[in-house]
mmCIF file of C-alpha atoms in Angstrom:
data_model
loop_
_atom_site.group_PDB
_atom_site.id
_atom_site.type_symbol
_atom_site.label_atom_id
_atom_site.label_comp_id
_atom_site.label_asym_id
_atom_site.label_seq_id
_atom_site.Cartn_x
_atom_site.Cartn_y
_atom_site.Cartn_z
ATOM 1 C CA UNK W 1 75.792 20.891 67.027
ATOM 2 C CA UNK W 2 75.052 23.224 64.549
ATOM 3 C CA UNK W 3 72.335 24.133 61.280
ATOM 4 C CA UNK W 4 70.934 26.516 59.115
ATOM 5 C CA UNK W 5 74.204 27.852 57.548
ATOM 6 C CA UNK W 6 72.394 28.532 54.527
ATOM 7 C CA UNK W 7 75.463 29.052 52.808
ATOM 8 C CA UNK W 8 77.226 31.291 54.932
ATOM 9 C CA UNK W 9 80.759 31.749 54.395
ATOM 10 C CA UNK W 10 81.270 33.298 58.151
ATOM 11 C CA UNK W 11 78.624 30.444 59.387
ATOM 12 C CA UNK W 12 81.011 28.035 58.097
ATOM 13 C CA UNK W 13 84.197 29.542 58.864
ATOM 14 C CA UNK W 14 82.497 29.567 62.415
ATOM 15 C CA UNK W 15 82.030 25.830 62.306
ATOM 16 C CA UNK W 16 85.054 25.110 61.626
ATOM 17 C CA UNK W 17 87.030 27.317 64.162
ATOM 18 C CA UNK W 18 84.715 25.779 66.724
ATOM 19 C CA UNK W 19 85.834 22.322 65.458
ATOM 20 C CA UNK W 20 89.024 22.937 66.094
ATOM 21 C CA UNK W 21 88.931 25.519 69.361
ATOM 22 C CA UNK W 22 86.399 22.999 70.948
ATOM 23 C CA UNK W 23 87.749 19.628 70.039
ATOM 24 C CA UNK W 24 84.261 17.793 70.137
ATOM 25 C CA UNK W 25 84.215 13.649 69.680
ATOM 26 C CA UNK W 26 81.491 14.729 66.689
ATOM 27 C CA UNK W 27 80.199 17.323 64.868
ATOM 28 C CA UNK W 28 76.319 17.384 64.210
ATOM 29 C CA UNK W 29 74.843 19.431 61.340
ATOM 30 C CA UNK W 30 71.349 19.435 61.499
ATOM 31 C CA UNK W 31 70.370 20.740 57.485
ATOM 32 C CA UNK W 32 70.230 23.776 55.480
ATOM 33 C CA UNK W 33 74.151 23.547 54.866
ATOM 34 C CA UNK W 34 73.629 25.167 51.334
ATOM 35 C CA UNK W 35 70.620 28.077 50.435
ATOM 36 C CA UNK W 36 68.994 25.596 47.726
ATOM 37 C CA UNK W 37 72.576 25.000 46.603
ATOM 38 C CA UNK W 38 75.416 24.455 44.704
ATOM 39 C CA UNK W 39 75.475 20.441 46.378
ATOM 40 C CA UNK W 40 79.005 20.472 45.916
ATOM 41 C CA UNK W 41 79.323 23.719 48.594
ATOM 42 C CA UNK W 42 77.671 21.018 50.995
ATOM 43 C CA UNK W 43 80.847 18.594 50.550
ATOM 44 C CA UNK W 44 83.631 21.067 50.829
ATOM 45 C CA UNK W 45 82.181 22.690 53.882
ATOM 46 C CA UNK W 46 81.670 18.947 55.569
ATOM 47 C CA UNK W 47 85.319 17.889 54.746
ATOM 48 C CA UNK W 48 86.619 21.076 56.115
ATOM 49 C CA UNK W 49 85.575 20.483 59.588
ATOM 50 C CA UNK W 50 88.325 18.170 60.559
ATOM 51 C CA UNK W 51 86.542 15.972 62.916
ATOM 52 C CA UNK W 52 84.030 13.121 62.611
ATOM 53 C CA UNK W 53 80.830 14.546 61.293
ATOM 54 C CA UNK W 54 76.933 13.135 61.353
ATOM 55 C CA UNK W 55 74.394 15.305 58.968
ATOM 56 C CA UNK W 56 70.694 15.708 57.305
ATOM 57 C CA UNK W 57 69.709 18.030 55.045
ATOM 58 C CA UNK W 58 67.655 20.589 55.118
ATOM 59 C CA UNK W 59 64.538 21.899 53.591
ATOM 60 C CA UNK W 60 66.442 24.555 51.950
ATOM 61 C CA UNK W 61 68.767 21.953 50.265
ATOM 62 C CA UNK W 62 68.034 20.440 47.021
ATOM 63 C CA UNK W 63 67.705 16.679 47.474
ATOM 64 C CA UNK W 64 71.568 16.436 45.208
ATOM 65 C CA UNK W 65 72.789 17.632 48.977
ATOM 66 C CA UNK W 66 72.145 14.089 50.322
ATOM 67 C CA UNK W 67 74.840 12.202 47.831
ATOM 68 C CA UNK W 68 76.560 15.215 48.135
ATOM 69 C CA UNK W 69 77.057 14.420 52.134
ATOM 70 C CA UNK W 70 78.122 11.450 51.208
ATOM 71 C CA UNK W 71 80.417 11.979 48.697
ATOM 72 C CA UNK W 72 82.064 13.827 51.856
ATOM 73 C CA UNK W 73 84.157 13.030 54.776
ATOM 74 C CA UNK W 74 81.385 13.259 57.021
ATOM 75 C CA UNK W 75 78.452 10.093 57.515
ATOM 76 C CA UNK W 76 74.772 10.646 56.185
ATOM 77 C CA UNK W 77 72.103 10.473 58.879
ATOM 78 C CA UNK W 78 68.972 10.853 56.524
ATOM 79 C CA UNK W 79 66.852 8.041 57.116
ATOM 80 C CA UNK W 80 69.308 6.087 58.719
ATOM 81 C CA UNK W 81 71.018 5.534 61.292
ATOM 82 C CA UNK W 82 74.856 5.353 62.949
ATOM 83 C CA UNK W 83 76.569 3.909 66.027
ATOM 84 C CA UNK W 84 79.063 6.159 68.054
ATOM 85 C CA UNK W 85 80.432 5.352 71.013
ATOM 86 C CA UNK W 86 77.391 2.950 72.326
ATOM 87 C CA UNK W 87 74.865 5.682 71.099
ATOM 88 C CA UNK W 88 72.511 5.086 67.493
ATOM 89 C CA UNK W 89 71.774 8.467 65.776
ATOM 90 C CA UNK W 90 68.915 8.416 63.945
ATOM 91 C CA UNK W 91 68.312 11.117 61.062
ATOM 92 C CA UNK W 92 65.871 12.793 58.570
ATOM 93 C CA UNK W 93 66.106 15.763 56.819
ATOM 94 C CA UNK W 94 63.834 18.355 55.046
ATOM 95 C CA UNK W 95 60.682 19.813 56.639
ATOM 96 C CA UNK W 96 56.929 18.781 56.657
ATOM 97 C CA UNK W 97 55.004 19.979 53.595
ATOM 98 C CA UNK W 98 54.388 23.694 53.140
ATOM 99 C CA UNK W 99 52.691 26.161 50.562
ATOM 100 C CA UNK W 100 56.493 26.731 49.447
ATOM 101 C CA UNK W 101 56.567 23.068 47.798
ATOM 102 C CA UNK W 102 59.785 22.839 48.431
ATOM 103 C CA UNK W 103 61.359 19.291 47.096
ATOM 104 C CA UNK W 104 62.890 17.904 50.530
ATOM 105 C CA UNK W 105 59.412 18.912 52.015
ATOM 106 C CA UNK W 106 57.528 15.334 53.080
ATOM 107 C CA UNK W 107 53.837 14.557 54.455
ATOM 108 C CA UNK W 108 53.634 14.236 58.209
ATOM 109 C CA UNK W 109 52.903 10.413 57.541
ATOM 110 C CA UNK W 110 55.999 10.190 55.019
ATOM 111 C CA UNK W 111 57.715 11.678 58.047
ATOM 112 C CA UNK W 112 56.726 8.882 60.848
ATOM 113 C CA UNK W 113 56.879 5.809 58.292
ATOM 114 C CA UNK W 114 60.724 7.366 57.657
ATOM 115 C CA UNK W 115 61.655 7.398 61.049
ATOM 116 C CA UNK W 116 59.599 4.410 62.297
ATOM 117 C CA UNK W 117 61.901 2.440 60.349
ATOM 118 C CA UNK W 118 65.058 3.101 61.895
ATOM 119 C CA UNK W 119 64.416 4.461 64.943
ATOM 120 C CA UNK W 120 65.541 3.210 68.354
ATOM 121 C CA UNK W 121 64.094 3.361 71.701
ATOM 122 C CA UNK W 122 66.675 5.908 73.682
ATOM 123 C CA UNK W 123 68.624 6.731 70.787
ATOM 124 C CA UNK W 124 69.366 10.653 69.819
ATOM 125 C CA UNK W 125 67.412 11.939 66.906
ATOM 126 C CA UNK W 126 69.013 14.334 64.550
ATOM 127 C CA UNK W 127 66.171 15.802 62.329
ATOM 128 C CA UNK W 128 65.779 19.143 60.194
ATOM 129 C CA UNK W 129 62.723 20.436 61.838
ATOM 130 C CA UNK W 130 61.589 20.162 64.794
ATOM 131 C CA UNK W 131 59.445 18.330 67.120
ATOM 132 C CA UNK W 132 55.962 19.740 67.628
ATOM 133 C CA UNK W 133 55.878 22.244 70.544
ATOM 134 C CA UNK W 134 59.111 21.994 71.019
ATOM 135 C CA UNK W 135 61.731 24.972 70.032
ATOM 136 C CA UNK W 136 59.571 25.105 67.263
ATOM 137 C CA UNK W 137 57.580 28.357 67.607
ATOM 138 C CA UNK W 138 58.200 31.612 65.344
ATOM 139 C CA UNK W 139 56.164 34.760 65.870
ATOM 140 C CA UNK W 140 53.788 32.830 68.113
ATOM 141 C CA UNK W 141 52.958 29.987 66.144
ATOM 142 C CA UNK W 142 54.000 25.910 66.503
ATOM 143 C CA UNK W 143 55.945 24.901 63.093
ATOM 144 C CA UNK W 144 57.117 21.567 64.155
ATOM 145 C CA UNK W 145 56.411 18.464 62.723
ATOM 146 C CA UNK W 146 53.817 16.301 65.099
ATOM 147 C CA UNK W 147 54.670 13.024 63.126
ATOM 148 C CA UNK W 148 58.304 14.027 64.821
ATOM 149 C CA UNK W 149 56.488 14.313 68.244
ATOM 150 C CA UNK W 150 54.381 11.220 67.712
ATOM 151 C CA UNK W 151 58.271 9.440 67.354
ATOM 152 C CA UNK W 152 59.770 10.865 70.256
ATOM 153 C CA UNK W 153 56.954 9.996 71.801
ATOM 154 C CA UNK W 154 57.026 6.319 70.587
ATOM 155 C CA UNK W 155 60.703 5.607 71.323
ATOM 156 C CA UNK W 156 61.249 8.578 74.186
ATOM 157 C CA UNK W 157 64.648 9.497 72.229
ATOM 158 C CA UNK W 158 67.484 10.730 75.256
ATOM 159 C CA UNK W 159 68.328 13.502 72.794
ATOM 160 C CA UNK W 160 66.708 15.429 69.976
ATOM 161 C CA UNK W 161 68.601 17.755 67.891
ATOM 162 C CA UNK W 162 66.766 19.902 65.569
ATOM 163 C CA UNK W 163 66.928 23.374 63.626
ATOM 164 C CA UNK W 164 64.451 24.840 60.779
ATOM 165 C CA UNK W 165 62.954 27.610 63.459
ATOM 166 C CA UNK W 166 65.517 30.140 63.495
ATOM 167 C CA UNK W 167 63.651 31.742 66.421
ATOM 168 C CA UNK W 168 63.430 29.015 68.432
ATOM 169 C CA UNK W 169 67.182 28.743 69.540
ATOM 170 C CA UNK W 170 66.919 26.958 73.297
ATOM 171 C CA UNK W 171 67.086 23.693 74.576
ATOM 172 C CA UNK W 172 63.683 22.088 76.293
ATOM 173 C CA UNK W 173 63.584 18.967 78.619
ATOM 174 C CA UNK W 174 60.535 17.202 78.395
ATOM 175 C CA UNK W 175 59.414 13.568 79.658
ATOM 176 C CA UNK W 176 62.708 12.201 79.986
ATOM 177 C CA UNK W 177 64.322 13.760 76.130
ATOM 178 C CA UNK W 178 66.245 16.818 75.919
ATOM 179 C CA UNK W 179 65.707 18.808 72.775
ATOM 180 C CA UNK W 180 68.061 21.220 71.554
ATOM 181 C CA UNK W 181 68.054 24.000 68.665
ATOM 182 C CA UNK W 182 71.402 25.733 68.123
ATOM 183 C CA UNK W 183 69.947 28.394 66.747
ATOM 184 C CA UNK W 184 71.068 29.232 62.902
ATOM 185 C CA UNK W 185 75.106 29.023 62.410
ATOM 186 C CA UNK W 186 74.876 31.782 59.675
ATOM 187 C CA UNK W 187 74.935 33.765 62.664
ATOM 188 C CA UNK W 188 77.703 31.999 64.645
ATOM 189 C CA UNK W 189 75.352 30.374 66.817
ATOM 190 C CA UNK W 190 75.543 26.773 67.842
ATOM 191 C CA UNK W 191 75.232 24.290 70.795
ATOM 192 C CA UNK W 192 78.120 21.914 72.730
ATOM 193 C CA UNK W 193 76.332 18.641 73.876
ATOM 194 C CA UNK W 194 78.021 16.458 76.609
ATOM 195 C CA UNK W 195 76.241 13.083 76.946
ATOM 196 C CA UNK W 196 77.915 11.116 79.783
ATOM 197 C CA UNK W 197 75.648 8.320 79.764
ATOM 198 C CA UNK W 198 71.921 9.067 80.229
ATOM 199 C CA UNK W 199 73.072 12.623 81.740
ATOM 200 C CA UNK W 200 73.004 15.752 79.219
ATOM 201 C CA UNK W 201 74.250 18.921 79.601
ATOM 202 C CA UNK W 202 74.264 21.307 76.774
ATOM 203 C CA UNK W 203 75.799 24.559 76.377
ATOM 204 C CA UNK W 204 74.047 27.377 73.660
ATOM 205 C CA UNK W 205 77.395 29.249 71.681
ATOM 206 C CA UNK W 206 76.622 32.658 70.788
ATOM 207 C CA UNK W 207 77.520 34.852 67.993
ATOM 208 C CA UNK W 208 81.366 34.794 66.111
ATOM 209 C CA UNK W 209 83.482 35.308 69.053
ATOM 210 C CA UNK W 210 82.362 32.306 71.619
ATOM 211 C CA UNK W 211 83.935 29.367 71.188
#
């Protein structure tokens, strides 16, 4: 799992290496692959990674990232869903409304009524930002989205993968979900996620040298 490249060059070398060091089933990128662009920078980083790929967008994309993903090698997760391996992702990208007015910035109710409609009870949820209250707090104060919390809450997701709160790097178990933020892959970080069933166990992968 990684996010928050924000264009990085050494982030996405980083991604890659890991691809191919680690040999994961499937790569998660969970949004701001590109710092407000170029889209196409989005599609050659996702084809470079070599191994099946699930990703959102972030806030920090411009919404031409989302065909861009597609137009890739790798499968689009915002506001849908896929099936791997008996397990439905479910995705959404960009970040709740902010004074930056940023274009892939949504209402909290946009948020719910996006996920509502393709979530799953027990699924994993692959969203930009974070949960409310969970690996969501910079400098002492809760960013996350609480239309996010009010769906995990709903459908009680086994996993939640999230990223937007560079600070907030950790992983948080909470009424039966385990939520996990890589912390930002421009700085090499990122997170291996075993899922044997309903067991999780999740690994944090610091700076450029871990693999």
């Amino acid at each position: 799992v990684a996010s928050d490249l924000h264009g990085s060059e050494m982030g996405i070398q980083e991604v890659v290496r890991r691809s191919k060091v680690l040999k994961p089933d499937l790569v998660v990128i969970c949004g701001d692959i590109t710092h407000f662009g170029p889209p196409v920078q989005a599609t050659q980083f996702l084809d470079m990674i070599g191994v099946l790929t699930f990703a959102v967008p972030g806030n920090c994309d411009p919404p031409e990232v989302i065909p861009a993903i597609e137009d890739s090698k790798a499968k689009g997760l915002h506001r849908r869903s896929q099936e791997f391996r008996g397990h439905t992702f479910v995705g959404l990208g960009g970040a709740p409304q902010s004074p930056n007015g940023l274009s892939m910035e949504f209402s909290e109710e946009r948020i719910f009524e996006f996920l509502d409609e393709v979530m799953v009870p027990k699924g994993i949820l692959v969203t930009h930002c974070p949960a409310w209250g969970r690996n969501d707090t910079a400098k002492g104060t809760h960013l996350g989205s609480k239309a996010i919390s009010d769906i995990v809450e709903k459908y009680k997701p086994k996993l939640a993968l999230s990223g937007h709160i560079h600070d907030a790097r950790g992983v948080l178990e909470d009424k039966g979900t385990t939520f996990v933020n890589p912390g930002p892959a421009k700085l090499g970080f990122g997170a291996l996620v075993i899922v044997d069933g309903d067991k999780i166990k999740v690994e944090l992968l610091d700076g450029f040298q871990k693999s």
